[in-house]
């Protein structure tokens, strides 16, 4: 059936379900940051400024959100199960239709994310969603491999909200 919902907030049971079924690429990404693939997502979730869960047929498939680094600056996180691919279109719509306006209303001026350069699927999805590659950080990952930092600026958020007709909500 593949009925997908994106809900806020993600609850601990959602996180537990996803962490128990992490995709290999999410395990690799956690390890690139020097995080235990089980403990890392829990720590990130604990410090989340906002969190969401995308469910496929009622089963949590992807947990995502942001952690505040500085006032107005957020770091994106996300981790999922093998069903994540089925949820990506709904997550993308949610980010453009709802999340951009929320971030603007929260006074966010910059959203960033770091991804291992070897995470081709993540990089492709993030850039297709409007994130711009800001830099490649050589030797940044725990194993010395490069990481890519991507950014979504306040202007990018406003353009996204305008494109989606969310001006009235701003």
mmCIF file of N, CA, C and O in Angstrom, residues 17 21 53-62 81 83:
data_model
loop_
_atom_site.group_PDB
_atom_site.id
_atom_site.type_symbol
_atom_site.label_atom_id
_atom_site.label_comp_id
_atom_site.label_asym_id
_atom_site.label_seq_id
_atom_site.Cartn_x
_atom_site.Cartn_y
_atom_site.Cartn_z
ATOM 1 N N UNK A 17 12.495 2.131 16.964
ATOM 2 C CA UNK A 17 12.155 1.284 15.818
ATOM 3 C C UNK A 17 13.159 1.479 14.684
ATOM 4 O O UNK A 17 13.651 0.510 14.098
ATOM 5 N N UNK A 21 16.738 -0.853 13.051
ATOM 6 C CA UNK A 21 16.695 -1.300 11.655
ATOM 7 C C UNK A 21 17.477 -0.361 10.728
ATOM 8 O O UNK A 21 17.130 -0.198 9.558
ATOM 9 N N UNK A 53 9.033 12.226 12.136
ATOM 10 C CA UNK A 53 9.139 10.829 11.719
ATOM 11 C C UNK A 53 8.299 10.658 10.458
ATOM 12 O O UNK A 53 7.183 11.170 10.372
ATOM 13 N N UNK A 54 8.865 9.973 9.476
ATOM 14 C CA UNK A 54 8.118 9.575 8.280
ATOM 15 C C UNK A 54 7.818 8.096 8.444
ATOM 16 O O UNK A 54 8.723 7.292 8.688
ATOM 17 N N UNK A 55 6.548 7.769 8.352
ATOM 18 C CA UNK A 55 6.117 6.377 8.504
ATOM 19 C C UNK A 55 5.567 5.860 7.191
ATOM 20 O O UNK A 55 4.885 6.582 6.457
ATOM 21 N N UNK A 56 5.870 4.612 6.901
ATOM 22 C CA UNK A 56 5.354 3.935 5.714
ATOM 23 C C UNK A 56 4.418 2.838 6.212
ATOM 24 O O UNK A 56 4.833 1.948 6.954
ATOM 25 N N UNK A 57 3.154 2.935 5.821
ATOM 26 C CA UNK A 57 2.129 1.987 6.271
ATOM 27 C C UNK A 57 2.124 1.835 7.796
ATOM 28 O O UNK A 57 2.022 0.743 8.343
ATOM 29 N N UNK A 58 2.284 2.969 8.483
ATOM 30 C CA UNK A 58 2.230 2.983 9.939
ATOM 31 C C UNK A 58 3.516 2.584 10.645
ATOM 32 O O UNK A 58 3.576 2.596 11.871
ATOM 33 N N UNK A 59 4.550 2.233 9.896
ATOM 34 C CA UNK A 59 5.819 1.801 10.484
ATOM 35 C C UNK A 59 6.866 2.913 10.329
ATOM 36 O O UNK A 59 7.127 3.366 9.214
ATOM 37 N N UNK A 60 7.472 3.381 11.437
ATOM 38 C CA UNK A 60 8.494 4.420 11.325
ATOM 39 C C UNK A 60 9.615 3.994 10.375
ATOM 40 O O UNK A 60 10.149 2.888 10.482
ATOM 41 N N UNK A 61 9.931 4.890 9.423
ATOM 42 C CA UNK A 61 10.931 4.569 8.414
ATOM 43 C C UNK A 61 12.108 5.538 8.425
ATOM 44 O O UNK A 61 13.214 5.157 8.059
ATOM 45 N N UNK A 62 11.872 6.786 8.834
ATOM 46 C CA UNK A 62 12.931 7.795 8.782
ATOM 47 C C UNK A 62 12.673 8.836 9.861
ATOM 48 O O UNK A 62 11.569 9.365 9.958
ATOM 49 N N UNK A 81 15.397 3.417 7.899
ATOM 50 C CA UNK A 81 15.356 1.980 7.655
ATOM 51 C C UNK A 81 15.374 1.727 6.151
ATOM 52 O O UNK A 81 15.407 2.666 5.352
ATOM 53 N N UNK A 83 12.998 1.109 4.404
ATOM 54 C CA UNK A 83 11.790 1.695 3.801
ATOM 55 C C UNK A 83 11.920 3.193 3.541
ATOM 56 O O UNK A 83 10.990 3.817 3.045
#
